[in-house]
Short mmCIF file of C-alpha atoms and ligand atoms in Angstrom, two decimals:
data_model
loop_
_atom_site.label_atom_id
_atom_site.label_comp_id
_atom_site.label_asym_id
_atom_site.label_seq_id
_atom_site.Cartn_x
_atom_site.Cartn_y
_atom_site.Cartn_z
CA UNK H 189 -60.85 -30.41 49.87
CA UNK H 190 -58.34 -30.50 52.77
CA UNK H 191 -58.95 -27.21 55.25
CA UNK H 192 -55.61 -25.90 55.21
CA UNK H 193 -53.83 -24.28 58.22
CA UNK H 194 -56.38 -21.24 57.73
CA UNK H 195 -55.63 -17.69 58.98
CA UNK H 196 -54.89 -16.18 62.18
CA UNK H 197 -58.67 -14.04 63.15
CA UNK H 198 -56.39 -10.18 62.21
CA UNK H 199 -56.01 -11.48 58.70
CA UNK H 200 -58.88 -12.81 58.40
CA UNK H 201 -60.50 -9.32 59.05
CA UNK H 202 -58.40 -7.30 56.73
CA UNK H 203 -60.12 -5.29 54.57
CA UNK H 204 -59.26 -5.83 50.84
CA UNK H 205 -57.67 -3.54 48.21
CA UNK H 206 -59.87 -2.96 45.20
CA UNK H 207 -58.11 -2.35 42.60
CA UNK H 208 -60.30 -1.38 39.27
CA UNK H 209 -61.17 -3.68 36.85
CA UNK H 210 -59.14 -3.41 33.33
CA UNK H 211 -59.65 -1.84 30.85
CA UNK H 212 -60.46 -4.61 28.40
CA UNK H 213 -62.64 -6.24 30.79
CA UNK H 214 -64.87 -3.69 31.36
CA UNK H 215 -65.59 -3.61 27.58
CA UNK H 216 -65.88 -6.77 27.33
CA UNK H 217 -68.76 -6.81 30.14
CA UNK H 218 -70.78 -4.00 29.30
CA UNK H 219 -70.27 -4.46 25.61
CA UNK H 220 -68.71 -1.07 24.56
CA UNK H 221 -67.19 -0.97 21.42
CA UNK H 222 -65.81 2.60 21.95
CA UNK H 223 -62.64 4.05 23.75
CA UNK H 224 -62.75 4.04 27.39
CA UNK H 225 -61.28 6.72 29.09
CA UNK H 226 -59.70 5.43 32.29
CA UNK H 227 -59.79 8.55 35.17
CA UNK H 228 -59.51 6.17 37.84
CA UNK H 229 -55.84 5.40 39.22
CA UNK H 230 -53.98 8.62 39.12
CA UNK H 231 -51.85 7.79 36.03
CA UNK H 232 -49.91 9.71 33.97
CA UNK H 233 -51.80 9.89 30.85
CA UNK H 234 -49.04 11.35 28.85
CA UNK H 235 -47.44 8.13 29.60
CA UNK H 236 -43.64 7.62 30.95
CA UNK H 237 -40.48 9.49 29.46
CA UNK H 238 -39.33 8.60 26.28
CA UNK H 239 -36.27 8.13 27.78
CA UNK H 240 -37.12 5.10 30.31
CA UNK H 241 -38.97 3.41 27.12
CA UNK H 242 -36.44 3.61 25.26
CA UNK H 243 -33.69 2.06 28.26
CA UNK H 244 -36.56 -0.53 29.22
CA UNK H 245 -36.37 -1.95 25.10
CA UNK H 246 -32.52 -1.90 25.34
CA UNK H 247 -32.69 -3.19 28.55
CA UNK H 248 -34.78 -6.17 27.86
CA UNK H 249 -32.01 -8.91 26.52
CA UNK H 250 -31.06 -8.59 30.03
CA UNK H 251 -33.95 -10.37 31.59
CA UNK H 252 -32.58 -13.90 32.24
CA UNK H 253 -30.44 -12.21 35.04
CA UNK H 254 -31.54 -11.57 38.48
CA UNK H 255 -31.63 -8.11 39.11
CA UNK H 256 -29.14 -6.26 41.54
CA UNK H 257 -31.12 -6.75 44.51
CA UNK H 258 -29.21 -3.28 46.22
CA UNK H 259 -30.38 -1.20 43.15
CA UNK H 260 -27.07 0.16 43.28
CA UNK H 261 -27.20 2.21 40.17
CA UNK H 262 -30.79 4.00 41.11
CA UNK H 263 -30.07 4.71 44.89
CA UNK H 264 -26.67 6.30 43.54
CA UNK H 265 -28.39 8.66 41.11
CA UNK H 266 -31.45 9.52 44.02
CA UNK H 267 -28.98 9.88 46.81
CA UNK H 268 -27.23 12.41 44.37
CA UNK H 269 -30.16 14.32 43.30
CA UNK H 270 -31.35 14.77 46.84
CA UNK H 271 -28.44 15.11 48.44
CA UNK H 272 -28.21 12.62 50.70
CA UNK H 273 -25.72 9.31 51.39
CA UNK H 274 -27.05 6.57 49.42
CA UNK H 275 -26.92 4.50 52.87
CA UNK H 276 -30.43 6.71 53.47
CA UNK H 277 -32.25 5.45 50.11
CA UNK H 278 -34.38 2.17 50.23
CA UNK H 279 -36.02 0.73 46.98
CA UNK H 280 -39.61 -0.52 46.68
CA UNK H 281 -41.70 -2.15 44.63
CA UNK H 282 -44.05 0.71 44.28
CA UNK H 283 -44.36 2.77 47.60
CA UNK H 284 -46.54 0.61 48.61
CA UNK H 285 -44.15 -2.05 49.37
CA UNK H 286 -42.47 0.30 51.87
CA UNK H 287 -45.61 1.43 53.38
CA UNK H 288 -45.83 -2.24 54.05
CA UNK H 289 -42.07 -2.65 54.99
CA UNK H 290 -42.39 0.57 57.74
CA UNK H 291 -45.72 -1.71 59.24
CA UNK H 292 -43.56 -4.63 59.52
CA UNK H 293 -40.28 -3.11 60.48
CA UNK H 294 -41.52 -1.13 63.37
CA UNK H 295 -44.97 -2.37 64.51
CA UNK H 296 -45.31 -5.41 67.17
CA UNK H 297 -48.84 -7.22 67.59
CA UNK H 298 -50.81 -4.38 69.42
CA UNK H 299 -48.79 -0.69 68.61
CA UNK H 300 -50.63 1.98 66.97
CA UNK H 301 -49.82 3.61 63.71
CA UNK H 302 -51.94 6.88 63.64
CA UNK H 303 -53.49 8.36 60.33
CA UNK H 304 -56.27 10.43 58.56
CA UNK H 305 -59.67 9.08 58.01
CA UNK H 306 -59.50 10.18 54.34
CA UNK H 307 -56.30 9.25 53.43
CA UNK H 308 -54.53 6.75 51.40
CA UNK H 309 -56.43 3.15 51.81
CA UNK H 310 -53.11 1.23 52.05
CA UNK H 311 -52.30 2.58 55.51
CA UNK H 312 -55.26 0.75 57.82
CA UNK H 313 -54.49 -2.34 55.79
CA UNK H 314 -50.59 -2.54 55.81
CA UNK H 315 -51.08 -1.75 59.39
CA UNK H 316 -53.89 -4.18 60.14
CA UNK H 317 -51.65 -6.73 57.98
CA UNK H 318 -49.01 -6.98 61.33
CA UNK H 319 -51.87 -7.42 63.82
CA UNK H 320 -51.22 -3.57 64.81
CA UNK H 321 -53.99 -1.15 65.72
CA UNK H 322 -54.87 1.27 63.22
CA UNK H 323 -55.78 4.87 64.84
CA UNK H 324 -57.65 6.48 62.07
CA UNK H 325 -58.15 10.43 63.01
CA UNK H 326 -61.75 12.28 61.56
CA UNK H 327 -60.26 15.21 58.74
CA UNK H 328 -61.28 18.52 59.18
CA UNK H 329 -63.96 20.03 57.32
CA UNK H 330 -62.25 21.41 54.48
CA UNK H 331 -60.91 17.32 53.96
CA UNK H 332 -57.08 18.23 55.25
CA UNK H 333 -54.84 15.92 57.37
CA UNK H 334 -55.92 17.32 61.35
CA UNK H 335 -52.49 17.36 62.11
CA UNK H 336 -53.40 18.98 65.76
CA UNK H 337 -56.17 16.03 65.92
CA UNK H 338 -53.28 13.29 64.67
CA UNK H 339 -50.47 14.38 67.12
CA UNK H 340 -53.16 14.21 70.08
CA UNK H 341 -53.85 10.72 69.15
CA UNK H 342 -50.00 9.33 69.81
CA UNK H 343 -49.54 7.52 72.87
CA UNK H 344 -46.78 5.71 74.07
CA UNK H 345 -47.89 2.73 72.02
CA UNK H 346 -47.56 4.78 68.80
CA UNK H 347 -44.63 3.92 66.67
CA UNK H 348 -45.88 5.28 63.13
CA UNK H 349 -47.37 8.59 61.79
CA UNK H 350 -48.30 8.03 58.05
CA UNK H 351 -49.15 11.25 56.18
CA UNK H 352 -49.89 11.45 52.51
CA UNK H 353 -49.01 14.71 51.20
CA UNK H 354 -50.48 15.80 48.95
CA UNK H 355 -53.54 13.68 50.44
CA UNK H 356 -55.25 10.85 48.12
CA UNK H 357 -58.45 10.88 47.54
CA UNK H 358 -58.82 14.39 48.58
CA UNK H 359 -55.75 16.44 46.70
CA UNK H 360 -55.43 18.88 50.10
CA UNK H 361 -51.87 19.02 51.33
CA UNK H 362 -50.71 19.84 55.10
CA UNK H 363 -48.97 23.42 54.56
CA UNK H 364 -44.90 24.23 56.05
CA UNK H 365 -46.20 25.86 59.48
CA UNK H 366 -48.37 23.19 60.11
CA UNK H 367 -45.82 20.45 59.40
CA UNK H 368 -43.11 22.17 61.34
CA UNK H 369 -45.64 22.31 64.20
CA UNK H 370 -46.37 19.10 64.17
CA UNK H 371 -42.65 17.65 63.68
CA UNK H 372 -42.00 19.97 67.29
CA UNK H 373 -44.97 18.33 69.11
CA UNK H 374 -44.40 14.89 68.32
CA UNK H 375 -42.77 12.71 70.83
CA UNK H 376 -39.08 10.91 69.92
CA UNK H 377 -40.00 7.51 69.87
CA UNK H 378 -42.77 7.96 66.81
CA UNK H 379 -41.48 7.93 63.40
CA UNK H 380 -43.31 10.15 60.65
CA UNK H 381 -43.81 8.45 57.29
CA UNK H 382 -44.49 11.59 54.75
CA UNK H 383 -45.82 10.04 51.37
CA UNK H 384 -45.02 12.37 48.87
CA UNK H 385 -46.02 10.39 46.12
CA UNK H 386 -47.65 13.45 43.90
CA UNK H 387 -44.84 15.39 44.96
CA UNK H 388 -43.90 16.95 41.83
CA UNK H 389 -47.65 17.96 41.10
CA UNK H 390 -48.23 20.57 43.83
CA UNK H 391 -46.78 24.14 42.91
CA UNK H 392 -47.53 25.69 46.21
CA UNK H 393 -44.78 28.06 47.54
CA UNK H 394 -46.15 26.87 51.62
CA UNK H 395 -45.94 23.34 50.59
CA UNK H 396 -43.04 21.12 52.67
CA UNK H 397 -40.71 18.99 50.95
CA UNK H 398 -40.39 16.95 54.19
CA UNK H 399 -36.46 16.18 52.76
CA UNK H 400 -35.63 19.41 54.67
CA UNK H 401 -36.85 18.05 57.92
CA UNK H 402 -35.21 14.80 57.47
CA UNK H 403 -31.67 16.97 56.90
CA UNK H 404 -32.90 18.20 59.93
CA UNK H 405 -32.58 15.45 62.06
CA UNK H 406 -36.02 15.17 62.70
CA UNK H 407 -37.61 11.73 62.89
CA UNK H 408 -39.16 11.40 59.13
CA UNK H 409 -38.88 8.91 56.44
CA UNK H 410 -40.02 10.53 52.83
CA UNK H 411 -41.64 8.28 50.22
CA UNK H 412 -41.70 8.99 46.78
CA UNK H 413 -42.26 7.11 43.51
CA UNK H 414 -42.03 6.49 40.10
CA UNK H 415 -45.67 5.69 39.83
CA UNK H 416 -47.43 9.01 39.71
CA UNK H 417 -45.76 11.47 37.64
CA UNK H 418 -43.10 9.49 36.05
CA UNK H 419 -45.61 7.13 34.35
CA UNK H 420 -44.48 4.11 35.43
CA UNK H 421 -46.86 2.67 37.54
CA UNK H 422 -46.55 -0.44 35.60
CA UNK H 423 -43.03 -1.16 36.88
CA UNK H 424 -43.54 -1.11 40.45
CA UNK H 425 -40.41 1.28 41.25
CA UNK H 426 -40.26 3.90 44.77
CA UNK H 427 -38.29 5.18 46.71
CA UNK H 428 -37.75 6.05 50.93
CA UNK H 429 -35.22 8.72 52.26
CA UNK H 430 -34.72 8.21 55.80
CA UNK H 431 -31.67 8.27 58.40
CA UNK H 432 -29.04 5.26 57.90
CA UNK H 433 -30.10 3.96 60.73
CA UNK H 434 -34.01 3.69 59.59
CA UNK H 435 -32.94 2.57 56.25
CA UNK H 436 -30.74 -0.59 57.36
CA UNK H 437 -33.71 -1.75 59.66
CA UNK H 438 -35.94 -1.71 56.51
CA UNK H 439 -33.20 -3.70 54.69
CA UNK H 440 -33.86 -6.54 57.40
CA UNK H 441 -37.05 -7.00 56.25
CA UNK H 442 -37.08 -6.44 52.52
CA UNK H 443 -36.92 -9.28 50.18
CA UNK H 444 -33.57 -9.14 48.21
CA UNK H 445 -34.81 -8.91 45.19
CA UNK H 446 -37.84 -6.67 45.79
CA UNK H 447 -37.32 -4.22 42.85
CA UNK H 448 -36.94 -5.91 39.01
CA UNK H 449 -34.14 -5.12 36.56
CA UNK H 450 -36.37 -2.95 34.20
CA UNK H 451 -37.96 -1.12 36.88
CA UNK H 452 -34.73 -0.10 38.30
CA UNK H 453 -33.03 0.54 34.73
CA UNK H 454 -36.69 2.85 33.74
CA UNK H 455 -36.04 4.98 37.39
CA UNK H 456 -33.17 5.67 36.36
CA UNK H 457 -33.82 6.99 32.81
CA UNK H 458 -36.95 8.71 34.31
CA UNK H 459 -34.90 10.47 36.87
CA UNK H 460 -32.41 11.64 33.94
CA UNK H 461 -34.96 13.66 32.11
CA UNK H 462 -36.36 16.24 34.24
CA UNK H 463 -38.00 18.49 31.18
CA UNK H 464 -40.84 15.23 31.04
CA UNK H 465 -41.71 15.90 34.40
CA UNK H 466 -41.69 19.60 34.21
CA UNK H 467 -43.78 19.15 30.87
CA UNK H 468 -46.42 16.35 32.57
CA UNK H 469 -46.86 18.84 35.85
CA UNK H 470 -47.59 21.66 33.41
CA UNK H 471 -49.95 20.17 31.55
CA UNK H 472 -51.80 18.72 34.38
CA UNK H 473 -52.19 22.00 36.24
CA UNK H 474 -53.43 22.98 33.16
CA UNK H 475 -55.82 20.32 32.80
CA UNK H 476 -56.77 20.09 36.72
CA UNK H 477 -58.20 23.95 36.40
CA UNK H 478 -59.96 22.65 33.52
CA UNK H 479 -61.94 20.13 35.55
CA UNK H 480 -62.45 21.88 38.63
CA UNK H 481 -64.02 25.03 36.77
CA UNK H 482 -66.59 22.46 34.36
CA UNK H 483 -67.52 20.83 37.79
CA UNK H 484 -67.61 24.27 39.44
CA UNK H 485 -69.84 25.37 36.78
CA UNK H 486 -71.98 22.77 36.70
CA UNK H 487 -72.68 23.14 40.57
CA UNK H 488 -70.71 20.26 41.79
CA UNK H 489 -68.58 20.57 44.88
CA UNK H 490 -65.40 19.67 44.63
CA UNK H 491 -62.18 19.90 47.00
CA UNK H 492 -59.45 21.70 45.30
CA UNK H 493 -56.71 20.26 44.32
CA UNK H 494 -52.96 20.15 44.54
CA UNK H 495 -52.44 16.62 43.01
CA UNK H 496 -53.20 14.99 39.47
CA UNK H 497 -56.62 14.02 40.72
CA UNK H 498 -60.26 16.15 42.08
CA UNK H 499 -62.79 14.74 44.56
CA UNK H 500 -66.01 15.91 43.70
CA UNK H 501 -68.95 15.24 45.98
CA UNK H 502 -72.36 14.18 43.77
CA UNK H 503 -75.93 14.34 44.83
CA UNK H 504 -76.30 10.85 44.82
CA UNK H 505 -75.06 7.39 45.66
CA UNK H 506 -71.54 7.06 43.67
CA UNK H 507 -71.44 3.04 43.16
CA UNK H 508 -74.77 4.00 40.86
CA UNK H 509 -73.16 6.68 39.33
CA UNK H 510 -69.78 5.12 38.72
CA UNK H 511 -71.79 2.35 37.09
CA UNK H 512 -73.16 5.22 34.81
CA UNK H 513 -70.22 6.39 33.73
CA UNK H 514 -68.53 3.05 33.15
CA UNK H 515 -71.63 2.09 30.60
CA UNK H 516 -70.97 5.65 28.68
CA UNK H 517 -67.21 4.69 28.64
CA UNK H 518 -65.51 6.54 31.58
CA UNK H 519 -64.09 5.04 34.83
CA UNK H 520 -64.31 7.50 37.35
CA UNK H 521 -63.19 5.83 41.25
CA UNK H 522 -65.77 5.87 43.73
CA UNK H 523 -64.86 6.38 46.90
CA UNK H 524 -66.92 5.74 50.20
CA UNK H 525 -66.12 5.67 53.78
CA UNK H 526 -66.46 8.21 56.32
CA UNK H 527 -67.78 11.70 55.00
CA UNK H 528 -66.97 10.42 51.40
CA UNK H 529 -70.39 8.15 50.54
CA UNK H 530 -71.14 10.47 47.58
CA UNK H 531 -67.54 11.11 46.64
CA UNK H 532 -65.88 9.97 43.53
CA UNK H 533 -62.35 10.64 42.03
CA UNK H 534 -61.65 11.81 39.12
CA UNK H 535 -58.00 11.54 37.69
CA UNK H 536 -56.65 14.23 35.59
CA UNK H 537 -56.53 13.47 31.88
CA UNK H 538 -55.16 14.28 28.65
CA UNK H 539 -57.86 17.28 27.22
CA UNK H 540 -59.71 14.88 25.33
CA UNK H 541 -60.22 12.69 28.30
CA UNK H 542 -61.60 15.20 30.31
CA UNK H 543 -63.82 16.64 27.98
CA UNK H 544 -65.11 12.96 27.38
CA UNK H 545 -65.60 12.82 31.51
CA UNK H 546 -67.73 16.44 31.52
CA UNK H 547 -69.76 15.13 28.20
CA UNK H 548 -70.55 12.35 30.26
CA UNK H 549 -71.76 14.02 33.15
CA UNK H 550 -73.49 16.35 31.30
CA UNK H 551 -75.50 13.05 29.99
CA UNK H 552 -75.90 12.05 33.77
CA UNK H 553 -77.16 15.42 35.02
CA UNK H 554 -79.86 16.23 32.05
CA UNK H 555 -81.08 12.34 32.59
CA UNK H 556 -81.87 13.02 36.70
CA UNK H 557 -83.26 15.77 35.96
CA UNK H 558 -85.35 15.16 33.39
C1 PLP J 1042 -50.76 8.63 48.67
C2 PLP J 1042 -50.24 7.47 47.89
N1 PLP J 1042 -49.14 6.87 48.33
C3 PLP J 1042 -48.61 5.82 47.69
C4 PLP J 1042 -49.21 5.31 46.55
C5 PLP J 1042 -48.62 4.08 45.97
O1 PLP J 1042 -48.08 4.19 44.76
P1 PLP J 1042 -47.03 3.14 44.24
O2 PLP J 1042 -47.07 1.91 45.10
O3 PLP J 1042 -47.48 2.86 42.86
O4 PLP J 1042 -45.71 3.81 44.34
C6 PLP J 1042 -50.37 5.89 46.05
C7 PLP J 1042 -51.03 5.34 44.87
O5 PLP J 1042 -52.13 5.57 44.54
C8 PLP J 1042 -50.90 7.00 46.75
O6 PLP J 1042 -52.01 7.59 46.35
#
């Protein structure tokens, strides 16, 4: 076997995404012959709109073409429903791919990007990815972003702020004041990345739409995506808002034809019917208060929620757990790292799901204690 060129020591370190396992796999290992009920990625289980199905099957004869590699279509129809030129909308495969794009854009070997310790797990690693340094800031107590902590931490080396709001794993949001207070203290040369990618979940009347700050002027980029709410994870479609100037540095680094046809064509049918979205956050606030009170009354702790998701904290070790619940047909996402050992994540699902998930721990609880 020749050696290859192998890997400079920074990649060589980076920690690795886990995604979970599918679905069929799973039954395949541990033999289940059942449904599984998949709480684990923060889905939409009522699926995607109608609508984008429908313009993804009429869309498909299309396929041998490349696909406009501006998105010219979708960043029309997003600049228009927020407002904004479409010279200050980027595409992405996922938001993901522009969490990765910001890292590369702005970070030489050595600058910081600063975020929260229990945040989203892409952040250290698109960051590590660029041979930057990661500044990872403790949450506070109640699991929120410490947005006094995190504005402390910049130093003249920092380029990038990443915030997830609403917060994954936890489902805690940083409030208006707090934001506002943050966006004053920060010096100009740091730009703020706010990931709003369970935006349209959180019905909280002091929760920022960080939009507003980018009208502004202040020095913000807003993610967003198709993934969560609009049910198309499956696509790899999201969005950035940002200033022109932000935006056409981003276009220097992203490939041309980042985004595919269908996942451009299913944004934009997504975006055209607003009633699913209004209908899918409904029913998941619905649902959420339906977990959180069976965990409540069941004694375990849990971190409310704003999101389409609930950390709960177990008594015990979660891999083992998680294991336990995978056997009885439920994937529940473990989480680890720092102050989240015993923490798992449980994704909001259709009624039936969720009743399947609090049958199952019902199972778990009467079996350690009996
Ligand atoms: C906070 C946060 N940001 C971004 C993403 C990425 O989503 P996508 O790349 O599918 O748009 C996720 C997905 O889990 C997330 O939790």
């Amino acid at each position: 076997m020749p050696r290859g060129p192998g890997a400079p020591e920074y990649i060589r370190n980076l920690a690795v995404y886990i995604p979970g396992k599918p679905v069929e796999e799973v039954r395949r290992e541990l033999g289940i012959s059942g449904e599984i009920v998949k709480l684990a990625s923060n889905e939409n289980p009522l699926g995607p709109s109608p609508k984008a199905v429908e313009a993804i099957r009429k869309a498909l004869p299309e396929l041998s073409r490349y696909p406009d590699g501006g998105g010219f279509y979708l960043r029309k129809a997003i600049a228009e429903r927020h407002g904004i030129p479409d010279d200050q909308v980027i595409l992405g495969g996922g938001s993901t791919e522009i969490i990765e794009m910001l890292a590369r854009t702005f970070l030489a070997d050595g600058e910081e990007a600063v975020f929260s310790q229990q945040s989203f797990v892409m952040y250290p690693i698109a960051v590590a990815a660029v041979n930057a340094k990661g500044i990872s800031v403790p949450a506070s107590a109640e699991r929120r972003h410490d947005v006094e902590a995190m504005a402390r931490a910049i130093t003249p080396r920092t380029k990038l702020v990443y915030i997830a709001n609403p917060s994954n794993p936890t489902g805690t949001y940083v409030t208006r004041g707090e934001l506002s207070r943050f966006l004053d203290a920060i010096p100009d040369h740091v730009l703020v990345v706010m990931d709003q990618a369970y935006h349209e979940y959180v019905g909280r009347e002091d929760y920022p739409d960080a939009l507003d700050d980018l009208k502004a002027g202040r020095s913000v980029i807003v993610l967003r995506t198709f993934s969560k709410i609009y049910g198309l994870a499956g696509i790899r479609i999201g969005y950035a808002l940002g200033s022109a100037e932000v935006i056409a540095l981003l276009n220097r680094v992203r490939s041309p034809f980042n985004t595919s046809h269908l996942g451009q064509i299913a944004g934009l049918a997504a975006l055209g019917d607003p009633e699913w979205v209004v209908r899918c956050s409904r029913e998941n606030a619905v649902e959420r208060a339906f977990l959180e009170s069976e965990l409540g009354r069941r004694g375990v702790r849990y971190t409310p929620s704003v999101a389409n998701f609930v950390l709960a904290e177990f008594d015990r070790d979660v891999q083992h757990l998680f294991m336990e619940f995978q056997k009885r047909g439920v994937i529940i996402r473990p989480v680890g790292g720092p102050g989240l050992a015993r923490c798992g994540r449980v994704s909001v699902g259709t009624h039936a799901e969720n009743e399947k998930f609090v049958k199952v721990l019902d199972t778990l609880m009467e079996k350690s204690a009996g």
